[in-house]
Amino acid sequence: QVQLVETGGGSVRTGGSLKLSCTISGGAFNTYDMAWFRQAPGKERDFVAALRRNSGGPHYTDSVKGRFTISADLNTVYLQMNSLKPDDTATYYCAADPWIGRNFQERAEYDYWGQGTQVTVST
């Protein structure tokens, strides 16, 4: 019954910023671990960032360190994206799980997913 809905995607120029939001319902929001993944056309869905509320965090993939920030409040997880590049173009997905440990970068470890929001970065 847990549901995740992403918003905030759009089209920006290189160097621009976007803030994604993921609204969560039906679960224990203050104890779930949260993450963002992204998938470009023809590629696999890859890890971007995770907030491990019960076991430490946040964590980021190397390509977004210093540019992206993951945060959360009671019922929403956010991804602030600055200094965007064309390689950031993808559909961004929010994910949640009651408890994620050292396997936080693995897609199969998350029980709940949103429908995705499109981010396009042009040159």
Short mmCIF file of N, CA and C in Angstrom, two decimals:
data_model
loop_
_atom_site.label_atom_id
_atom_site.label_comp_id
_atom_site.label_asym_id
_atom_site.label_seq_id
_atom_site.Cartn_x
_atom_site.Cartn_y
_atom_site.Cartn_z
N GLN A 1 0.81 -1.21 0.00
CA GLN A 1 0.00 0.00 0.00
C GLN A 1 0.85 1.27 0.00
N VAL A 2 2.16 1.12 0.18
CA VAL A 2 3.06 2.27 0.10
C VAL A 2 3.07 2.81 -1.32
N GLN A 3 2.93 4.13 -1.46
CA GLN A 3 2.92 4.79 -2.76
C GLN A 3 3.91 5.93 -2.77
N LEU A 4 4.63 6.07 -3.89
CA LEU A 4 5.61 7.13 -4.08
C LEU A 4 5.27 7.85 -5.38
N VAL A 5 5.25 9.18 -5.35
CA VAL A 5 4.94 10.00 -6.51
C VAL A 5 6.01 11.07 -6.65
N GLU A 6 6.72 11.06 -7.80
CA GLU A 6 7.77 12.04 -8.06
C GLU A 6 7.21 13.24 -8.81
N THR A 7 7.72 14.42 -8.49
CA THR A 7 7.42 15.65 -9.22
C THR A 7 8.68 16.49 -9.31
N GLY A 8 8.65 17.52 -10.16
CA GLY A 8 9.73 18.48 -10.23
C GLY A 8 10.63 18.37 -11.44
N GLY A 9 10.43 17.38 -12.29
CA GLY A 9 11.25 17.26 -13.49
C GLY A 9 10.94 18.36 -14.48
N GLY A 10 11.81 18.47 -15.49
CA GLY A 10 11.63 19.49 -16.50
C GLY A 10 12.83 19.55 -17.42
N SER A 11 12.87 20.61 -18.23
CA SER A 11 13.94 20.83 -19.19
C SER A 11 14.71 22.08 -18.81
N VAL A 12 16.04 21.95 -18.70
CA VAL A 12 16.91 23.06 -18.33
C VAL A 12 18.15 23.06 -19.21
N ARG A 13 18.86 24.18 -19.21
CA ARG A 13 20.13 24.29 -19.90
C ARG A 13 21.27 23.76 -19.04
N THR A 14 22.38 23.45 -19.68
CA THR A 14 23.57 23.06 -18.94
C THR A 14 23.92 24.11 -17.89
N GLY A 15 24.19 23.66 -16.66
CA GLY A 15 24.49 24.56 -15.57
C GLY A 15 23.30 24.96 -14.73
N GLY A 16 22.10 24.61 -15.16
CA GLY A 16 20.90 24.95 -14.44
C GLY A 16 20.64 24.03 -13.26
N SER A 17 19.52 24.28 -12.57
CA SER A 17 19.17 23.53 -11.37
C SER A 17 17.72 23.08 -11.42
N LEU A 18 17.46 21.95 -10.78
CA LEU A 18 16.11 21.44 -10.57
C LEU A 18 16.05 20.81 -9.19
N LYS A 19 14.86 20.81 -8.60
CA LYS A 19 14.65 20.12 -7.33
C LYS A 19 13.50 19.13 -7.51
N LEU A 20 13.81 17.85 -7.36
CA LEU A 20 12.81 16.80 -7.44
C LEU A 20 12.23 16.51 -6.07
N SER A 21 10.95 16.16 -6.03
CA SER A 21 10.27 15.79 -4.80
C SER A 21 9.60 14.44 -4.98
N CYS A 22 9.58 13.66 -3.92
CA CYS A 22 8.91 12.36 -3.91
C CYS A 22 8.03 12.30 -2.68
N THR A 23 6.72 12.34 -2.90
CA THR A 23 5.76 12.28 -1.80
C THR A 23 5.42 10.82 -1.50
N ILE A 24 5.48 10.47 -0.23
CA ILE A 24 5.32 9.08 0.21
C ILE A 24 4.08 8.97 1.06
N SER A 25 3.30 7.91 0.86
CA SER A 25 2.12 7.65 1.66
C SER A 25 2.02 6.16 1.96
N GLY A 26 1.37 5.83 3.08
CA GLY A 26 1.08 4.44 3.41
C GLY A 26 2.15 3.69 4.17
N GLY A 27 3.21 4.38 4.62
CA GLY A 27 4.27 3.72 5.34
C GLY A 27 4.81 4.56 6.49
N ALA A 28 5.81 4.02 7.16
CA ALA A 28 6.47 4.71 8.25
C ALA A 28 7.56 5.61 7.67
N PHE A 29 7.18 6.81 7.26
CA PHE A 29 8.07 7.68 6.50
C PHE A 29 9.35 8.03 7.24
N ASN A 30 9.27 8.15 8.55
CA ASN A 30 10.43 8.59 9.31
C ASN A 30 11.43 7.48 9.58
N THR A 31 11.13 6.25 9.20
CA THR A 31 12.05 5.14 9.41
C THR A 31 12.49 4.46 8.12
N TYR A 32 11.81 4.68 7.00
CA TYR A 32 12.18 4.06 5.73
C TYR A 32 13.46 4.66 5.18
N ASP A 33 14.28 3.83 4.55
CA ASP A 33 15.42 4.32 3.78
C ASP A 33 14.94 4.71 2.38
N MET A 34 15.50 5.81 1.84
CA MET A 34 15.05 6.36 0.57
C MET A 34 16.22 6.48 -0.40
N ALA A 35 15.90 6.45 -1.70
CA ALA A 35 16.94 6.57 -2.71
C ALA A 35 16.38 7.16 -3.98
N TRP A 36 17.28 7.68 -4.82
CA TRP A 36 16.97 8.11 -6.17
C TRP A 36 17.81 7.30 -7.15
N PHE A 37 17.15 6.81 -8.20
CA PHE A 37 17.80 6.16 -9.33
C PHE A 37 17.44 6.93 -10.60
N ARG A 38 18.18 6.68 -11.68
CA ARG A 38 17.85 7.31 -12.96
C ARG A 38 18.11 6.34 -14.10
N GLN A 39 17.36 6.52 -15.19
CA GLN A 39 17.48 5.64 -16.34
C GLN A 39 17.39 6.46 -17.62
N ALA A 40 18.46 6.44 -18.40
CA ALA A 40 18.49 7.09 -19.70
C ALA A 40 18.03 6.10 -20.77
N PRO A 41 17.56 6.59 -21.92
CA PRO A 41 17.10 5.68 -22.98
C PRO A 41 18.18 4.68 -23.38
N GLY A 42 17.81 3.40 -23.44
CA GLY A 42 18.72 2.36 -23.83
C GLY A 42 19.71 1.92 -22.77
N LYS A 43 19.59 2.43 -21.55
CA LYS A 43 20.50 2.09 -20.48
C LYS A 43 19.75 1.54 -19.28
N GLU A 44 20.49 0.94 -18.35
CA GLU A 44 19.90 0.39 -17.15
C GLU A 44 19.59 1.48 -16.14
N ARG A 45 18.73 1.14 -15.19
CA ARG A 45 18.40 2.07 -14.12
C ARG A 45 19.53 2.06 -13.09
N ASP A 46 20.18 3.20 -12.90
CA ASP A 46 21.39 3.29 -12.10
C ASP A 46 21.17 4.11 -10.83
N PHE A 47 21.92 3.78 -9.81
CA PHE A 47 21.87 4.47 -8.52
C PHE A 47 22.36 5.90 -8.64
N VAL A 48 21.70 6.82 -7.95
CA VAL A 48 22.11 8.22 -7.89
C VAL A 48 22.45 8.64 -6.47
N ALA A 49 21.51 8.46 -5.54
CA ALA A 49 21.71 8.91 -4.17
C ALA A 49 20.81 8.12 -3.24
N ALA A 50 21.23 7.98 -1.98
CA ALA A 50 20.44 7.28 -0.98
C ALA A 50 20.55 7.99 0.36
N LEU A 51 19.46 7.97 1.11
CA LEU A 51 19.41 8.48 2.46
C LEU A 51 19.00 7.33 3.36
N ARG A 52 19.97 6.80 4.08
CA ARG A 52 19.76 5.64 4.94
C ARG A 52 19.44 6.12 6.34
N ARG A 53 18.17 6.32 6.61
CA ARG A 53 17.74 6.92 7.87
C ARG A 53 18.07 6.05 9.08
N ASN A 54 18.09 4.72 8.90
CA ASN A 54 18.30 3.80 10.01
C ASN A 54 19.72 3.30 10.13
N SER A 55 20.57 3.53 9.13
CA SER A 55 21.91 2.97 9.14
C SER A 55 22.97 3.91 8.61
N GLY A 56 22.66 5.20 8.51
CA GLY A 56 23.65 6.17 8.09
C GLY A 56 23.49 6.62 6.65
N GLY A 57 23.98 7.79 6.35
CA GLY A 57 23.93 8.36 5.02
C GLY A 57 24.18 9.85 5.10
N PRO A 58 24.02 10.55 3.99
CA PRO A 58 23.64 10.10 2.66
C PRO A 58 24.80 9.53 1.86
N HIS A 59 24.46 8.90 0.72
CA HIS A 59 25.45 8.36 -0.20
C HIS A 59 25.12 8.83 -1.61
N TYR A 60 26.17 9.01 -2.45
CA TYR A 60 26.01 9.49 -3.81
C TYR A 60 26.91 8.71 -4.75
N THR A 61 26.44 8.55 -5.99
CA THR A 61 27.32 8.04 -7.02
C THR A 61 28.35 9.11 -7.35
N ASP A 62 29.54 8.70 -7.78
CA ASP A 62 30.64 9.64 -7.95
C ASP A 62 30.32 10.79 -8.90
N SER A 63 29.56 10.53 -9.94
CA SER A 63 29.32 11.53 -10.97
C SER A 63 28.46 12.71 -10.50
N VAL A 64 27.77 12.58 -9.35
CA VAL A 64 26.91 13.67 -8.87
C VAL A 64 27.41 14.27 -7.56
N LYS A 65 28.48 13.76 -7.00
CA LYS A 65 29.01 14.30 -5.74
C LYS A 65 29.37 15.77 -5.90
N GLY A 66 28.94 16.58 -4.95
CA GLY A 66 29.18 18.01 -5.00
C GLY A 66 28.16 18.79 -5.80
N ARG A 67 27.29 18.10 -6.53
CA ARG A 67 26.27 18.76 -7.34
C ARG A 67 24.85 18.45 -6.87
N PHE A 68 24.61 17.22 -6.40
CA PHE A 68 23.27 16.78 -5.98
C PHE A 68 23.24 16.63 -4.46
N THR A 69 22.07 16.90 -3.87
CA THR A 69 21.87 16.74 -2.44
C THR A 69 20.54 16.05 -2.19
N ILE A 70 20.56 14.95 -1.44
CA ILE A 70 19.35 14.25 -1.07
C ILE A 70 18.98 14.64 0.36
N SER A 71 17.69 14.85 0.60
CA SER A 71 17.20 15.19 1.93
C SER A 71 15.77 14.71 2.05
N ALA A 72 15.22 14.75 3.27
CA ALA A 72 13.87 14.28 3.49
C ALA A 72 13.26 14.93 4.70
N ASP A 73 11.94 15.04 4.69
CA ASP A 73 11.18 15.41 5.87
C ASP A 73 10.20 14.28 6.18
N LEU A 74 9.10 14.58 6.86
CA LEU A 74 8.23 13.51 7.35
C LEU A 74 7.70 12.61 6.24
N ASN A 75 7.22 13.21 5.14
CA ASN A 75 6.57 12.42 4.10
C ASN A 75 7.08 12.69 2.69
N THR A 76 8.24 13.34 2.55
CA THR A 76 8.77 13.69 1.25
C THR A 76 10.29 13.54 1.24
N VAL A 77 10.82 12.98 0.17
CA VAL A 77 12.25 12.95 -0.06
C VAL A 77 12.55 13.84 -1.26
N TYR A 78 13.68 14.57 -1.20
CA TYR A 78 14.03 15.55 -2.21
C TYR A 78 15.37 15.21 -2.85
N LEU A 79 15.56 15.69 -4.07
CA LEU A 79 16.85 15.64 -4.73
C LEU A 79 17.11 17.01 -5.35
N GLN A 80 17.96 17.80 -4.71
CA GLN A 80 18.37 19.09 -5.26
C GLN A 80 19.51 18.85 -6.24
N MET A 81 19.34 19.27 -7.49
CA MET A 81 20.31 19.04 -8.54
C MET A 81 20.82 20.38 -9.05
N ASN A 82 22.10 20.63 -8.88
CA ASN A 82 22.75 21.85 -9.34
C ASN A 82 23.80 21.52 -10.39
N SER A 83 24.20 22.54 -11.14
CA SER A 83 25.24 22.38 -12.17
C SER A 83 24.95 21.21 -13.09
N LEU A 84 23.73 21.16 -13.59
CA LEU A 84 23.29 20.02 -14.40
C LEU A 84 24.04 19.95 -15.72
N LYS A 85 24.27 18.73 -16.18
CA LYS A 85 24.98 18.45 -17.41
C LYS A 85 24.10 17.59 -18.32
N PRO A 86 24.36 17.58 -19.63
CA PRO A 86 23.57 16.73 -20.52
C PRO A 86 23.56 15.26 -20.11
N ASP A 87 24.65 14.77 -19.51
CA ASP A 87 24.70 13.38 -19.07
C ASP A 87 23.74 13.08 -17.93
N ASP A 88 23.18 14.11 -17.30
CA ASP A 88 22.17 13.91 -16.26
C ASP A 88 20.78 13.66 -16.84
N THR A 89 20.61 13.80 -18.14
CA THR A 89 19.32 13.58 -18.77
C THR A 89 18.87 12.14 -18.57
N ALA A 90 17.69 11.96 -17.98
CA ALA A 90 17.18 10.63 -17.66
C ALA A 90 15.81 10.77 -17.03
N THR A 91 15.14 9.63 -16.88
CA THR A 91 13.97 9.56 -16.02
C THR A 91 14.44 9.23 -14.61
N TYR A 92 14.04 10.03 -13.64
CA TYR A 92 14.47 9.87 -12.26
C TYR A 92 13.38 9.20 -11.45
N TYR A 93 13.76 8.16 -10.69
CA TYR A 93 12.82 7.36 -9.92
C TYR A 93 13.16 7.43 -8.44
N CYS A 94 12.13 7.57 -7.62
CA CYS A 94 12.26 7.51 -6.18
C CYS A 94 12.03 6.08 -5.72
N ALA A 95 12.80 5.63 -4.73
CA ALA A 95 12.68 4.28 -4.20
C ALA A 95 12.69 4.31 -2.68
N ALA A 96 12.04 3.33 -2.06
CA ALA A 96 11.97 3.26 -0.60
C ALA A 96 11.98 1.81 -0.15
N ASP A 97 12.48 1.60 1.07
CA ASP A 97 12.51 0.28 1.68
C ASP A 97 12.54 0.44 3.19
N PRO A 98 11.91 -0.49 3.93
CA PRO A 98 11.93 -0.37 5.39
C PRO A 98 13.32 -0.35 5.99
N TRP A 99 14.28 -1.05 5.37
CA TRP A 99 15.66 -1.09 5.87
C TRP A 99 16.59 -1.52 4.75
N ILE A 100 17.55 -0.67 4.42
CA ILE A 100 18.60 -0.99 3.47
C ILE A 100 19.95 -0.77 4.13
N GLY A 101 20.81 -1.76 4.04
CA GLY A 101 22.14 -1.65 4.61
C GLY A 101 23.18 -1.38 3.55
N ARG A 102 24.17 -2.26 3.45
CA ARG A 102 25.30 -2.04 2.55
C ARG A 102 24.95 -2.20 1.08
N ASN A 103 23.79 -2.75 0.74
CA ASN A 103 23.39 -2.95 -0.65
C ASN A 103 22.53 -1.81 -1.19
N PHE A 104 22.71 -0.60 -0.68
CA PHE A 104 21.86 0.53 -1.02
C PHE A 104 21.96 0.95 -2.48
N GLN A 105 22.99 0.53 -3.21
CA GLN A 105 23.15 0.88 -4.62
C GLN A 105 22.46 -0.11 -5.57
N GLU A 106 21.86 -1.16 -5.03
CA GLU A 106 21.28 -2.21 -5.86
C GLU A 106 19.78 -2.02 -6.00
N ARG A 107 19.33 -1.93 -7.24
CA ARG A 107 17.92 -1.70 -7.53
C ARG A 107 17.01 -2.75 -6.93
N ALA A 108 17.43 -4.01 -6.94
CA ALA A 108 16.59 -5.11 -6.49
C ALA A 108 16.32 -5.09 -5.00
N GLU A 109 17.04 -4.31 -4.23
CA GLU A 109 16.89 -4.29 -2.78
C GLU A 109 15.75 -3.41 -2.31
N TYR A 110 15.18 -2.58 -3.18
CA TYR A 110 14.13 -1.65 -2.78
C TYR A 110 12.76 -2.23 -3.11
N ASP A 111 11.85 -2.14 -2.13
CA ASP A 111 10.52 -2.72 -2.29
C ASP A 111 9.54 -1.81 -3.02
N TYR A 112 9.71 -0.50 -2.92
CA TYR A 112 8.72 0.45 -3.42
C TYR A 112 9.35 1.46 -4.35
N TRP A 113 8.63 1.77 -5.45
CA TRP A 113 9.12 2.67 -6.49
C TRP A 113 8.04 3.62 -6.96
N GLY A 114 8.45 4.84 -7.33
CA GLY A 114 7.54 5.77 -7.98
C GLY A 114 7.50 5.54 -9.48
N GLN A 115 6.71 6.36 -10.18
CA GLN A 115 6.53 6.22 -11.62
C GLN A 115 7.59 6.95 -12.44
N GLY A 116 8.34 7.84 -11.82
CA GLY A 116 9.41 8.53 -12.50
C GLY A 116 9.04 9.93 -12.95
N THR A 117 10.04 10.79 -13.05
CA THR A 117 9.87 12.14 -13.58
C THR A 117 11.04 12.44 -14.51
N GLN A 118 10.75 13.05 -15.66
CA GLN A 118 11.75 13.24 -16.71
C GLN A 118 12.56 14.50 -16.46
N VAL A 119 13.89 14.36 -16.58
CA VAL A 119 14.82 15.49 -16.51
C VAL A 119 15.59 15.54 -17.82
N THR A 120 15.55 16.69 -18.50
CA THR A 120 16.26 16.88 -19.75
C THR A 120 17.17 18.09 -19.62
N VAL A 121 18.46 17.89 -19.91
CA VAL A 121 19.45 18.96 -19.83
C VAL A 121 20.03 19.16 -21.22
N SER A 122 19.84 20.34 -21.78
CA SER A 122 20.29 20.64 -23.13
C SER A 122 21.59 21.43 -23.09
N THR A 123 22.32 21.39 -24.21
CA THR A 123 23.58 22.14 -24.32
C THR A 123 23.33 23.59 -24.66
#
